[in-house]
Short mmCIF file of C-alpha atoms and ligand atoms in Angstrom, two decimals:
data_model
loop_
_atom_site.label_atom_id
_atom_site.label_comp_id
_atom_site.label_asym_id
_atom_site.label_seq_id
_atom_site.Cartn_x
_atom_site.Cartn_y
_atom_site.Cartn_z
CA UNK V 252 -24.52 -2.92 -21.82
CA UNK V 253 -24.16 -6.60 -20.57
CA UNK V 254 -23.20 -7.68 -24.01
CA UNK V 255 -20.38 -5.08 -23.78
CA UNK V 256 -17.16 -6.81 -25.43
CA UNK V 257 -14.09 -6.64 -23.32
CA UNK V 258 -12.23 -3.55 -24.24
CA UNK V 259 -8.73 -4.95 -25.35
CA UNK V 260 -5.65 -3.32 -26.70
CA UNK V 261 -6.57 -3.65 -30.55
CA UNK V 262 -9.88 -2.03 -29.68
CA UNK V 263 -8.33 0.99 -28.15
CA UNK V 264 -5.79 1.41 -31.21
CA UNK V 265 -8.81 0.79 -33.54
CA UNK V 266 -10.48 3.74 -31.96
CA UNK V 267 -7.42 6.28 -32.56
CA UNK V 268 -7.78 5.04 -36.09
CA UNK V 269 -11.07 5.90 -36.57
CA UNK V 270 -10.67 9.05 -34.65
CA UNK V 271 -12.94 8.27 -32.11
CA UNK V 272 -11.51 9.58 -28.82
CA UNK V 273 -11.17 7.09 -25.88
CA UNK V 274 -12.65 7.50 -22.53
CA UNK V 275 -11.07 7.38 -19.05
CA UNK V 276 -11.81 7.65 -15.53
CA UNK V 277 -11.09 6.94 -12.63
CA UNK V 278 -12.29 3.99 -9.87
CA UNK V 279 -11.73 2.77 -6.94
CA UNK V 280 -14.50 0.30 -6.08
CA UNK V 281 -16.79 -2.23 -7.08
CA UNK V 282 -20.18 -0.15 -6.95
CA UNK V 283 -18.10 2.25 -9.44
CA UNK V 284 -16.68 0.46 -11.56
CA UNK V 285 -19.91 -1.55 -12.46
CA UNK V 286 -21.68 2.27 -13.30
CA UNK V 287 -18.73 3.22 -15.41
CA UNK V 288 -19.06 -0.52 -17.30
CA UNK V 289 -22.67 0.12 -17.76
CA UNK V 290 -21.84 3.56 -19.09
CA UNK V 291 -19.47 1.87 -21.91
CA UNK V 292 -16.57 3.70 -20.56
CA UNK V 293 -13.16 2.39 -22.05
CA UNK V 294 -10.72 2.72 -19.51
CA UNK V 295 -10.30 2.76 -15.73
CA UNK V 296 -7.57 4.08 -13.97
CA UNK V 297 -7.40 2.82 -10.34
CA UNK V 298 -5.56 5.56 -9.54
CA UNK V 299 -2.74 5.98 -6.30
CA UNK V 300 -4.86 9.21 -6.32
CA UNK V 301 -7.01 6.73 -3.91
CA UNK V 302 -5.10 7.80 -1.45
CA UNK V 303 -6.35 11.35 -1.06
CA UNK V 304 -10.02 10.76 -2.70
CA UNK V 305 -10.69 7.62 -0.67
CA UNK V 306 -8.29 7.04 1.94
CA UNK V 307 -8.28 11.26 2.68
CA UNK V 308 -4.39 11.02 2.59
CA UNK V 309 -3.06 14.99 1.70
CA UNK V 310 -1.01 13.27 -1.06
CA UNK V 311 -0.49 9.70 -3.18
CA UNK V 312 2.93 9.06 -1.00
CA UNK V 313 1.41 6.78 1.69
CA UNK V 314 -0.27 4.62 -1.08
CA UNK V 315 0.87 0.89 -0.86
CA UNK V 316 0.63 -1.92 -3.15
CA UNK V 317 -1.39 -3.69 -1.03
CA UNK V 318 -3.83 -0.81 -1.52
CA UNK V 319 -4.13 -0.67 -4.81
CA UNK V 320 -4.28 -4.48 -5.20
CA UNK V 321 -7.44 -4.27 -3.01
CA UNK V 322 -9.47 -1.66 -4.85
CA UNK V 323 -8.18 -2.59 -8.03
CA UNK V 324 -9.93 -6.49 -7.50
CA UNK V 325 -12.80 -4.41 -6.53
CA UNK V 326 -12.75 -2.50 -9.15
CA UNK V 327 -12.29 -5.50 -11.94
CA UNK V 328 -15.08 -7.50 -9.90
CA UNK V 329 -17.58 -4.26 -11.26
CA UNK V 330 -16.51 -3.52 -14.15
CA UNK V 331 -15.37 -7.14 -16.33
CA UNK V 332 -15.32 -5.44 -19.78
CA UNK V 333 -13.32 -2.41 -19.35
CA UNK V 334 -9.60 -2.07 -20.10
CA UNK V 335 -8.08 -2.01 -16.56
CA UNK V 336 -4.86 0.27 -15.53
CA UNK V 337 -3.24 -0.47 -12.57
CA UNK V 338 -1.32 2.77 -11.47
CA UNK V 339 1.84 2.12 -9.87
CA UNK V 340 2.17 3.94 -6.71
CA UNK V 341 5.22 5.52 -4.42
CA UNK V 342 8.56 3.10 -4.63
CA UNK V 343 7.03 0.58 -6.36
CA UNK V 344 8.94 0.87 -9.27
CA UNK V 345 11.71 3.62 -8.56
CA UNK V 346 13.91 1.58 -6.73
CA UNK V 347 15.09 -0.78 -9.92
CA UNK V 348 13.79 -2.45 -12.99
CA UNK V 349 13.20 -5.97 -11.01
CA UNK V 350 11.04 -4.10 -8.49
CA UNK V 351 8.71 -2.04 -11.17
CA UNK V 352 8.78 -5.90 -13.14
CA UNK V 353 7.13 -7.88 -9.99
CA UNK V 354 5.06 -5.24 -8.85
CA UNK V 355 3.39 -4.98 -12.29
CA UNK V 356 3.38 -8.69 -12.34
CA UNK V 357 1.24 -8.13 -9.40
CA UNK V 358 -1.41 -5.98 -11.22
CA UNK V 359 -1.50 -8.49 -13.78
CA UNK V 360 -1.76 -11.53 -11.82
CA UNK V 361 -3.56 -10.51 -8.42
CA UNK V 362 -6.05 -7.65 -9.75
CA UNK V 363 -6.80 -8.66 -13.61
CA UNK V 364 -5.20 -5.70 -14.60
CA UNK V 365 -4.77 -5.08 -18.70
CA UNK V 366 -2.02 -2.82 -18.03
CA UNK V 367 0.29 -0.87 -15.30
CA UNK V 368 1.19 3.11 -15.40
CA UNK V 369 4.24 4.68 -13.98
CA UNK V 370 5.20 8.32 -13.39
CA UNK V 371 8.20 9.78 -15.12
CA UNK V 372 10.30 10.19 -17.89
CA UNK V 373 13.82 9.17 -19.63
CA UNK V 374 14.89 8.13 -16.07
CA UNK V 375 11.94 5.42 -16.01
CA UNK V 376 12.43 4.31 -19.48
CA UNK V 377 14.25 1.43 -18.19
CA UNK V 378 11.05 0.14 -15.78
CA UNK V 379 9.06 0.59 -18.97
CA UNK V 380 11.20 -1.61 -21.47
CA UNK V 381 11.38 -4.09 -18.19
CA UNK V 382 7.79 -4.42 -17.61
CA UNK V 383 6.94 -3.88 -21.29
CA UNK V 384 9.13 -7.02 -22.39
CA UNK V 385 7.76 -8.90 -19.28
CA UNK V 386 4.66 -8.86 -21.42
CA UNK V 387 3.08 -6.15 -19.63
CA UNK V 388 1.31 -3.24 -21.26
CA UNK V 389 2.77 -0.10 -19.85
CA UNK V 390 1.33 3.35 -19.64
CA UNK V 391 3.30 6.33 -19.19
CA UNK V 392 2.61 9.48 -17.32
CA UNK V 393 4.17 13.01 -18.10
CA UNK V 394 3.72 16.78 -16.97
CA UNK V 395 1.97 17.33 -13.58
CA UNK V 396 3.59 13.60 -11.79
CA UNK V 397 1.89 14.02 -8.43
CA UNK V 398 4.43 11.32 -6.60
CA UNK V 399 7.18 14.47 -7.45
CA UNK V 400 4.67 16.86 -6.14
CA UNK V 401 7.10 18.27 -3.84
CA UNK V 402 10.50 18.52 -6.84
CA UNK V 403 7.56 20.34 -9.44
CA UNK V 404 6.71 22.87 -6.46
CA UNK V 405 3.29 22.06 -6.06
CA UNK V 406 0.32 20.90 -8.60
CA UNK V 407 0.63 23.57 -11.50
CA UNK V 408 0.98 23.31 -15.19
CA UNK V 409 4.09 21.28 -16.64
CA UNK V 410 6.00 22.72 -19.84
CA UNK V 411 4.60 26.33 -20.09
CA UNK V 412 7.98 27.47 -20.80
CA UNK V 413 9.68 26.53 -23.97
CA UNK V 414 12.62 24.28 -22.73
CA UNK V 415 10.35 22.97 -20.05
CA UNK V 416 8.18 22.41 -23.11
CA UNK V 417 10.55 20.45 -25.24
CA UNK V 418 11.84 18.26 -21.73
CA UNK V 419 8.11 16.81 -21.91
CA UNK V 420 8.60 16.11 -25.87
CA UNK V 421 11.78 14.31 -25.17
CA UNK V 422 10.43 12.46 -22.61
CA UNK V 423 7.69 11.33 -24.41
CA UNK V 424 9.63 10.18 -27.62
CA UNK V 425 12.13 7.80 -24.56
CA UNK V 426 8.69 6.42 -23.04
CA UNK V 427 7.77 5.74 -26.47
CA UNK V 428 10.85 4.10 -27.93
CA UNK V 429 10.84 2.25 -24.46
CA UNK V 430 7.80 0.52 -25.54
CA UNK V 431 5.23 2.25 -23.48
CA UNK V 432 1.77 1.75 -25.64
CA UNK V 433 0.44 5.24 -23.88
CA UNK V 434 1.30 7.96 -22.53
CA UNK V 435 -0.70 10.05 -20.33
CA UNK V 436 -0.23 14.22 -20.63
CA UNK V 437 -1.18 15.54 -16.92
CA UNK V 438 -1.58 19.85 -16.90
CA UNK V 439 0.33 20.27 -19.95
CA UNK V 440 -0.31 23.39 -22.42
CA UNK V 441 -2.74 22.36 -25.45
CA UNK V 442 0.19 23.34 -27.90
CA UNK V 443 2.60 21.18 -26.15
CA UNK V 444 0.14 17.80 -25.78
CA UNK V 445 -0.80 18.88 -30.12
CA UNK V 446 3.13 18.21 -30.81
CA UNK V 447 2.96 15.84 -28.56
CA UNK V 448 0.15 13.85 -30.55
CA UNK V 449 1.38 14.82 -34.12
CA UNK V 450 4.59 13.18 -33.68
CA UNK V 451 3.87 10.00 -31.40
CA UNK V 452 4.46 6.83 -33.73
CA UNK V 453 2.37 4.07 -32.50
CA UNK V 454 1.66 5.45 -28.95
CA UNK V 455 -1.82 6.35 -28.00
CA UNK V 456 -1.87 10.01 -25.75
CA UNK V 457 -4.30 10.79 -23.13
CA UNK V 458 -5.04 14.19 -21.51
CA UNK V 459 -5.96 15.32 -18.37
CA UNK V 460 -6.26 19.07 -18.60
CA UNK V 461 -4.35 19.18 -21.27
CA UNK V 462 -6.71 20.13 -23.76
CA UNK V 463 -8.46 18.50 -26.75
CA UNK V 464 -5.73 17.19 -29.34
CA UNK V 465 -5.00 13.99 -27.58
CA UNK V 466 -6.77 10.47 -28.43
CA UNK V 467 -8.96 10.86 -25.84
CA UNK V 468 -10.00 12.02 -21.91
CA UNK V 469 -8.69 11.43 -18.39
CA UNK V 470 -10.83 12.19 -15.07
CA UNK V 471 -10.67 11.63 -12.06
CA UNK V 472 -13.97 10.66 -11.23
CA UNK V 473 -14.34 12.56 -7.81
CA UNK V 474 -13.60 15.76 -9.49
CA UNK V 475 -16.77 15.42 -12.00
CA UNK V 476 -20.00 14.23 -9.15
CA UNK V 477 -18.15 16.85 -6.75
CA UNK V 478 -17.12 14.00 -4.04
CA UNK V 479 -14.02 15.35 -3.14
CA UNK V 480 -14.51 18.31 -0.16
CA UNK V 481 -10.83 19.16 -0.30
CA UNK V 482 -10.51 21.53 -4.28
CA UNK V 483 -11.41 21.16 -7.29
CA UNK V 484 -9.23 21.78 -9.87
CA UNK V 485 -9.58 23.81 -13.03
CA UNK V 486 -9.33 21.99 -15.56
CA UNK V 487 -11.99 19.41 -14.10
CA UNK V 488 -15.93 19.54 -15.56
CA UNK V 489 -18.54 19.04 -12.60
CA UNK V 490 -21.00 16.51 -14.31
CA UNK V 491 -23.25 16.17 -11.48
CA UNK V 492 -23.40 16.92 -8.07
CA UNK V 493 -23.50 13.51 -6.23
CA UNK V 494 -21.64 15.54 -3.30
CA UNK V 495 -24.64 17.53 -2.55
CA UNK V 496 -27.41 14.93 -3.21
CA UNK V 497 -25.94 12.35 -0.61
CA UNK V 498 -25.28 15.00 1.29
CA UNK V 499 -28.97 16.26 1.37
CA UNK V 500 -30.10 12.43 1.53
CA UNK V 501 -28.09 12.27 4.85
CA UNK V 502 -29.71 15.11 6.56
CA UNK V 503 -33.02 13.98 5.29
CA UNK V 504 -32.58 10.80 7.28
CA UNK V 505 -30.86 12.31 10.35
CA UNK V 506 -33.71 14.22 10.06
CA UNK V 507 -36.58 11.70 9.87
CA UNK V 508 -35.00 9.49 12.32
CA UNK V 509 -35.28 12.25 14.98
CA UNK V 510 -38.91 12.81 13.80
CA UNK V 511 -39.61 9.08 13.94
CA UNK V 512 -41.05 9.57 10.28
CA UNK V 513 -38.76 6.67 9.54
CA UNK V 514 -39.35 3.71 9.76
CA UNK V 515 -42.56 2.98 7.86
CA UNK V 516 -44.03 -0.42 7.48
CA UNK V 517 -42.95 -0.81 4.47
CA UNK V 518 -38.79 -0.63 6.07
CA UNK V 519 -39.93 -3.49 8.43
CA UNK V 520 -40.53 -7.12 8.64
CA UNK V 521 -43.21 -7.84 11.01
CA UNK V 522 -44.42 -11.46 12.48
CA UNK V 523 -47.94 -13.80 11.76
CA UNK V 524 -50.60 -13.31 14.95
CA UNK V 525 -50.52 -16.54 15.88
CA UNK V 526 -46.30 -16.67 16.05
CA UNK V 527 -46.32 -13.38 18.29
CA UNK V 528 -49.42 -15.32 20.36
CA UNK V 529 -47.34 -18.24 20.81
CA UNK V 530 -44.47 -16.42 21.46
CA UNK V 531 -46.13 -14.28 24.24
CA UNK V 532 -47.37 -17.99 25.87
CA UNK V 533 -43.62 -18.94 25.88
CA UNK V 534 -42.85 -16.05 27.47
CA UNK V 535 -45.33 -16.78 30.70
O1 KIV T 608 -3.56 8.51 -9.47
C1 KIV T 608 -4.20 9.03 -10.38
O2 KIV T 608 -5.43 9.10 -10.39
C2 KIV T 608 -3.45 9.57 -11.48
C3 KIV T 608 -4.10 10.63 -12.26
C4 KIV T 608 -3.89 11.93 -11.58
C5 KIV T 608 -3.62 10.66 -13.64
O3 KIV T 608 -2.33 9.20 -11.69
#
């Protein structure tokens, strides 16, 4: 995979053309984000969701833009040739269009972002037309909005009900029409995220748990190796178990340590005869 081309915007579009569905996870560090590179993955989100799957926060809130800025270099430094998302966390882009404008200019300039993701609907349309005509690719984010965890009543499904429903289609249309290139459907009903799809113009949609119609997948990447002790959620596929094999690794060396079956030779650096001679001498 070394001679991976950089994922750009064209490429992305080229793939909802062709009707091959784009991948995306999420990252939060270098180690990470070079495995997801190597695995040809499209897109990384460096999620504020780092706040509860690495910084064991109970919810994104706390999550500052120094934060991100720092896992999201880390992130770029592993993983060069994948298109790069920079999610915009708490208050850093509510408060007005000139805040959500320099804090994606951040993104861009600090982390080597490729584009910036906000929360929100209609009400935000006016951060995404900012940032947008700043130059900045912008990604919207619909249904289950975790920074209004506490206004939704908790993390359920968004726009079961019909006029609930046709909110989220509005919404997405004024994302759209404010320029925003993507839109990602969080715990939305298949039907809804279908319409959704069907009717977008040139926007790209992305679902997380919200079934198969979109352009292509969103996980968060703790979800699928089982590395977050807190829940799972429904809607996310275990693909391995990497919980339970560090976790086993761990014991095994608490384990051999007590035993003194480790070290071995082999875990240790050891000194010519004639050094550890000397040395002894020096010591008389
Ligand atoms: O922070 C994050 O990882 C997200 C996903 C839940 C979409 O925004």
């Amino acid at each position: 995979m070394s001679d991976r081309k950089k994922v750009i915007l064209p490429t992305l579009f080229k793939k909802v053309a062709n009707q091959e569905p784009i991948t995306w996870l999420t990252c939060y560090d270098f180690p990470t984000g070079y495995l997801q590179d190597q695995a040809g993955i499209d897109m990384i989100l460096v999620g504020d969701s780092l706040g509860m799957t690495m910084l064991g926060y109970e919810s994104t809130l706390p999550v500052t833009m120094e934060d991100m800025i720092r896992h999201t270099q880390a992130v770029r430094r592993g993983a060069p040739h994948v298109f790069l998302v920079g999610d915009m966390p708490y208050m850093s882009y509510q408060p007005s269009v000139e805040t959500a404008i320099r804090n994606a200019g951040r993104f861009m300039a600090e982390a080597g972002c490729d584009a910036i993701k906000l929360e929100g609907g209609a009400e935000m349309a006016d951060r995404i037309h900012g940032i947008v005509c700043s130059g900045i690719p912008a990604i919207g984010h619909l249904g289950l909005t975790p920074q209004s965890v506490s206004a939704l009543g908790g993390f359920r499904v968004q726009g079961k009900g019909a006029l609930q429903a046709k909110k989220i289609m509005d919404d997405a249309k004024a994302l759209e029409q404010a320029g925003a290139f993507m839109i990602l459907l969080e715990m939305v009903p298949d039907r809804v995220c279908k319409l959704i799809t069907e009717r977008a113009d040139n926007c790209i949609i992305m679902s997380l748990g919200s079934g198969p119609h979109a352009h292509g997948q969103l996980l968060i990447y703790h979800d699928m190796f089982g590395l977050y002790p807190r829940f799972k959620p429904r809607m996310a596929k275990q693909f391995g178990d990497a919980g339970k094999v560090i976790l086993d690794g761990l014991k095994q060396y608490a384990d051999e340590v007590t035993t003194k079956t480790f070290p071995q030779p082999e875990n240790w650096f050891g000194m010519p005869d004639e050094e550890y001679d000397e040395l002894t001498r020096l010591l008389e």
